[in-house]
Amino acid sequence: MSPSLPLPFLFTVAVALTSPVASHFSSSTSSPLPESAPSLSDWRSARATYYAASNPRDAVGGACGYGDLVKAGYGMATVGLSEALFERGQICGACFQLRCVEDLRWCIPGTSIIVTVTNFCAPNYGFTADGGGRCNPPNKHFVLPIEAFEKIAIWKAGNMPVQYRRIKCRKEGGVRYTISGYGIYLSVLISNVAGAGDVSAVKIKGSRTGWLSMGRNWGQNWHINADLNNQALSFEVTSSDGVTITSYNVAPKNWNFGQTFEGKQFES
């Protein structure tokens, strides 16, 4: 079985289909949307293809910066978006529901999947948008792991028409903060975000500072230059729908680079 899409893009390869976090596949024969995942938009048209990992045990970080998707809690319930949808990475962490439409030969009736944005499908300007450049503007295109694609369509379908809508993300546990950097340079990966899923603003506070605004580095990696060593760290996170949560003393004063901490969670 080979990928149905030329590979001029970045992809995330995860090592398992399931994970301890509820970034999950969903199938429904009665209601197209689980009650636990309220819709944030109407159904819209797009197309979807799949990729198959050359080595299923590889764990390659994608354009959103989540790294190993199993450790980050996303498993294979993930998707890469074309440029028309990716919003330069600001949409990383958002959740979509997809269903196969229009092709009774390949669609699996009554099914849908819920996936989290973890990657980017880059344009290939060696092809036209309707002649092989599937992720070229203005195409709205979803690239799925084959394990996800096969939940809604037979793999031979290849480039399938689908419908999609934005939904609230449902996650288990709190928002996760993974701290990296060196010296006074601090980078924080924010993951496992429920609700809107994507983060639009972050502030950090040391036990000896006021609130300091962080800048987006790439995807959901946020950074700041500030001496916050030997201080307990608090975070204020605002999602794209304007909801803000504040988690105090998420990291103790003896935190170290490379550690991950968990704070409050958005409502889903």
XYZ file of C-alpha atoms in Angstrom:
268
model
C 0.000 0.000 0.000
C 1.587 3.277 -1.023
C 0.784 6.924 -0.252
C -1.834 8.478 -2.469
C -0.052 11.805 -2.475
C 3.369 12.975 -3.670
C 5.333 14.021 -0.619
C 6.491 17.645 -1.020
C 5.244 18.462 2.452
C 6.051 18.094 6.102
C 4.446 15.209 7.905
C 4.114 13.976 11.429
C 4.649 10.270 11.941
C 3.307 8.786 15.166
C 3.853 5.329 16.559
C 0.413 4.251 17.700
C -3.221 4.628 16.918
C -4.349 5.170 20.469
C -3.021 7.232 23.335
C -3.955 8.079 26.931
C -5.349 11.425 25.859
C -8.804 11.662 24.297
C -7.668 12.912 20.912
C -9.759 10.245 19.346
C -11.329 8.713 16.303
C -15.100 8.870 16.256
C -17.630 6.921 14.253
C -21.349 7.531 14.356
C -24.269 5.943 12.579
C -26.986 7.992 14.251
C -25.709 11.427 15.162
C -22.923 12.885 12.989
C -21.435 14.786 15.927
C -20.863 13.477 19.458
C -22.520 15.563 22.173
C -19.111 15.972 23.795
C -17.776 17.822 20.752
C -19.989 20.827 19.955
C -19.652 22.329 16.506
C -17.865 25.640 15.988
C -18.653 25.904 12.263
C -20.932 24.575 9.530
C -19.997 21.693 7.254
C -17.757 22.771 4.372
C -16.269 21.005 1.364
C -12.644 19.940 0.960
C -10.579 16.960 -0.162
C -8.465 14.495 1.788
C -5.594 12.139 1.062
C -3.465 9.925 3.269
C 0.147 9.060 3.909
C 1.656 5.810 5.163
C 4.713 5.961 7.390
C 7.785 4.226 5.984
C 8.635 3.126 9.511
C 5.655 3.042 11.905
C 7.984 3.374 14.869
C 9.366 6.696 13.726
C 8.213 9.737 15.667
C 8.989 12.868 13.663
C 8.039 16.336 14.860
C 5.652 18.205 12.601
C 5.142 21.850 11.743
C 3.223 22.516 14.967
C 6.142 21.484 17.152
C 4.463 18.724 19.153
C 7.286 16.265 18.527
C 6.440 12.668 19.414
C 2.668 12.632 18.999
C 2.174 9.627 21.244
C 3.986 11.249 24.158
C 2.097 14.462 23.398
C -1.161 12.489 23.554
C -2.349 12.784 19.944
C -1.629 9.328 18.540
C -2.768 8.935 14.920
C -5.871 11.115 15.292
C -4.005 13.935 13.568
C -4.053 15.929 10.352
C -1.863 18.145 8.205
C -3.572 21.141 6.597
C -2.974 22.868 3.290
C -1.864 26.503 3.236
C -5.444 27.725 2.738
C -6.358 26.281 6.145
C -3.122 26.317 8.149
C -3.104 30.020 9.116
C 0.701 29.988 9.406
C 0.493 27.636 12.344
C -1.898 29.636 14.465
C -4.517 26.888 14.040
C -2.233 24.182 15.485
C -4.117 22.209 18.106
C -7.586 22.878 16.682
C -9.933 19.946 16.109
C -11.925 19.042 13.012
C -14.562 16.460 12.247
C -14.355 14.923 8.760
C -16.730 12.694 6.841
C -16.448 11.140 3.398
C -19.037 12.289 0.842
C -20.144 11.878 -2.767
C -18.466 8.561 -3.549
C -20.474 5.487 -2.598
C -17.763 3.193 -3.957
C -15.190 4.217 -1.376
C -16.944 5.997 1.513
C -17.749 4.033 4.662
C -21.349 5.076 5.383
C -22.283 6.687 8.691
C -18.733 7.325 9.855
C -16.708 10.370 10.784
C -13.363 11.071 12.422
C -12.178 13.717 14.840
C -8.590 14.866 14.328
C -6.252 17.452 15.799
C -4.128 19.767 13.631
C -0.468 18.858 14.122
C 1.139 19.538 10.753
C 1.320 21.466 7.495
C 1.020 20.253 3.922
C 3.281 22.610 1.972
C 2.393 23.770 -1.559
C 4.134 22.190 -4.518
C 4.294 24.880 -7.164
C 5.745 22.435 -9.663
C 2.103 21.474 -10.232
C -1.050 23.482 -10.707
C -3.655 23.495 -7.954
C -5.889 21.192 -9.996
C -3.098 19.164 -11.552
C -1.232 17.513 -8.692
C -0.591 20.449 -6.355
C -3.229 19.279 -3.933
C -2.045 21.508 -1.093
C -1.573 24.567 -3.321
C -3.786 27.608 -2.703
C -6.724 27.898 -2.880
C -7.258 24.182 -2.236
C -8.629 23.179 1.147
C -6.927 19.883 1.744
C -6.535 17.491 4.677
C -3.701 14.954 4.817
C -4.362 12.100 7.215
C -2.414 9.124 8.515
C -3.726 6.106 6.664
C -5.024 4.745 9.976
C -7.348 7.739 10.220
C -8.260 7.810 6.518
C -9.412 4.203 6.641
C -11.948 5.070 9.340
C -14.047 6.936 6.737
C -12.983 5.572 3.314
C -11.350 2.626 1.574
C -7.655 3.359 1.047
C -7.901 2.882 -2.731
C -10.058 6.018 -2.889
C -6.976 8.203 -2.847
C -7.920 11.872 -3.216
C -11.402 11.907 -1.667
C -14.047 14.632 -1.444
C -14.899 15.210 2.216
C -16.861 17.562 4.383
C -15.317 19.121 7.461
C -16.289 21.317 10.353
C -14.437 22.827 13.259
C -15.420 21.380 16.620
C -14.376 21.802 20.221
C -11.514 19.602 21.333
C -11.993 17.104 24.124
C -8.880 16.194 26.090
C -8.109 14.290 29.264
C -6.069 15.987 31.936
C -4.888 19.558 31.932
C -3.058 21.809 29.486
C 0.581 20.723 29.261
C 3.594 23.024 29.388
C 6.916 21.619 28.160
C 9.811 23.916 29.023
C 12.989 24.118 26.974
C 15.690 26.696 26.322
C 18.906 27.809 27.958
C 19.969 30.619 30.295
C 17.379 33.364 30.175
C 15.842 32.106 26.925
C 12.670 30.198 27.715
C 10.565 28.254 25.199
C 7.284 26.615 26.203
C 5.385 24.086 24.080
C 1.682 24.227 24.933
C -0.218 21.023 24.159
C -3.274 18.946 25.105
C -5.531 21.991 24.858
C -9.287 21.395 25.048
C -12.035 23.770 23.907
C -10.997 25.746 20.843
C -7.691 23.844 20.891
C -5.530 26.563 19.352
C -3.782 29.184 21.455
C -3.700 32.863 20.507
C -1.855 34.453 23.452
C 0.303 33.358 26.389
C 1.615 35.134 29.471
C 4.062 33.785 32.015
C 4.724 34.885 35.583
C 7.587 34.033 37.872
C 7.161 34.131 41.625
C 9.248 37.328 41.631
C 7.841 38.967 38.474
C 4.597 40.336 37.138
C 2.840 38.882 34.087
C 5.070 38.839 30.976
C 3.776 38.349 27.431
C 5.327 35.529 25.413
C 5.753 35.552 21.638
C 4.835 32.755 19.254
C 7.970 31.118 17.948
C 6.351 28.537 15.657
C 3.286 26.347 15.899
C 2.401 26.205 19.586
C 5.916 26.977 20.833
C 6.035 30.253 22.745
C 9.179 32.037 23.909
C 10.511 34.856 26.060
C 13.855 36.263 27.169
C 13.576 36.700 30.941
C 15.411 35.465 34.005
C 12.865 33.106 35.521
C 15.275 30.593 37.000
C 14.594 29.443 40.569
C 11.059 30.816 40.421
C 7.719 29.033 40.416
C 6.021 29.593 37.046
C 2.396 30.491 36.373
C 0.718 30.696 32.966
C -2.180 32.631 31.457
C -3.355 31.090 28.183
C -5.938 32.554 25.793
C -7.488 30.372 23.100
C -8.661 31.575 19.695
C -12.247 31.975 20.907
C -11.145 34.530 23.503
C -11.409 32.262 26.556
C -8.570 32.655 29.087
C -7.451 30.289 31.824
C -4.882 31.040 34.514
C -2.825 28.306 36.170
C -0.769 29.398 39.165
C 2.510 27.774 40.220
C 2.340 25.142 37.481
C 6.095 24.586 37.677
C 7.851 24.641 41.075
C 10.827 26.907 41.635
C 13.251 24.008 41.066
C 11.956 23.302 37.531
C 14.448 22.255 34.850
C 14.575 22.504 31.071
C 13.053 19.448 29.419
C 10.308 18.982 31.994
C 6.557 18.986 31.319
C 3.966 20.306 33.750
C 0.179 20.253 33.742
C -2.212 23.095 34.570
C -5.901 23.916 34.351
C -7.944 22.879 31.320
C -10.422 24.678 29.056
C -14.020 23.504 29.072
C -14.970 21.276 26.152
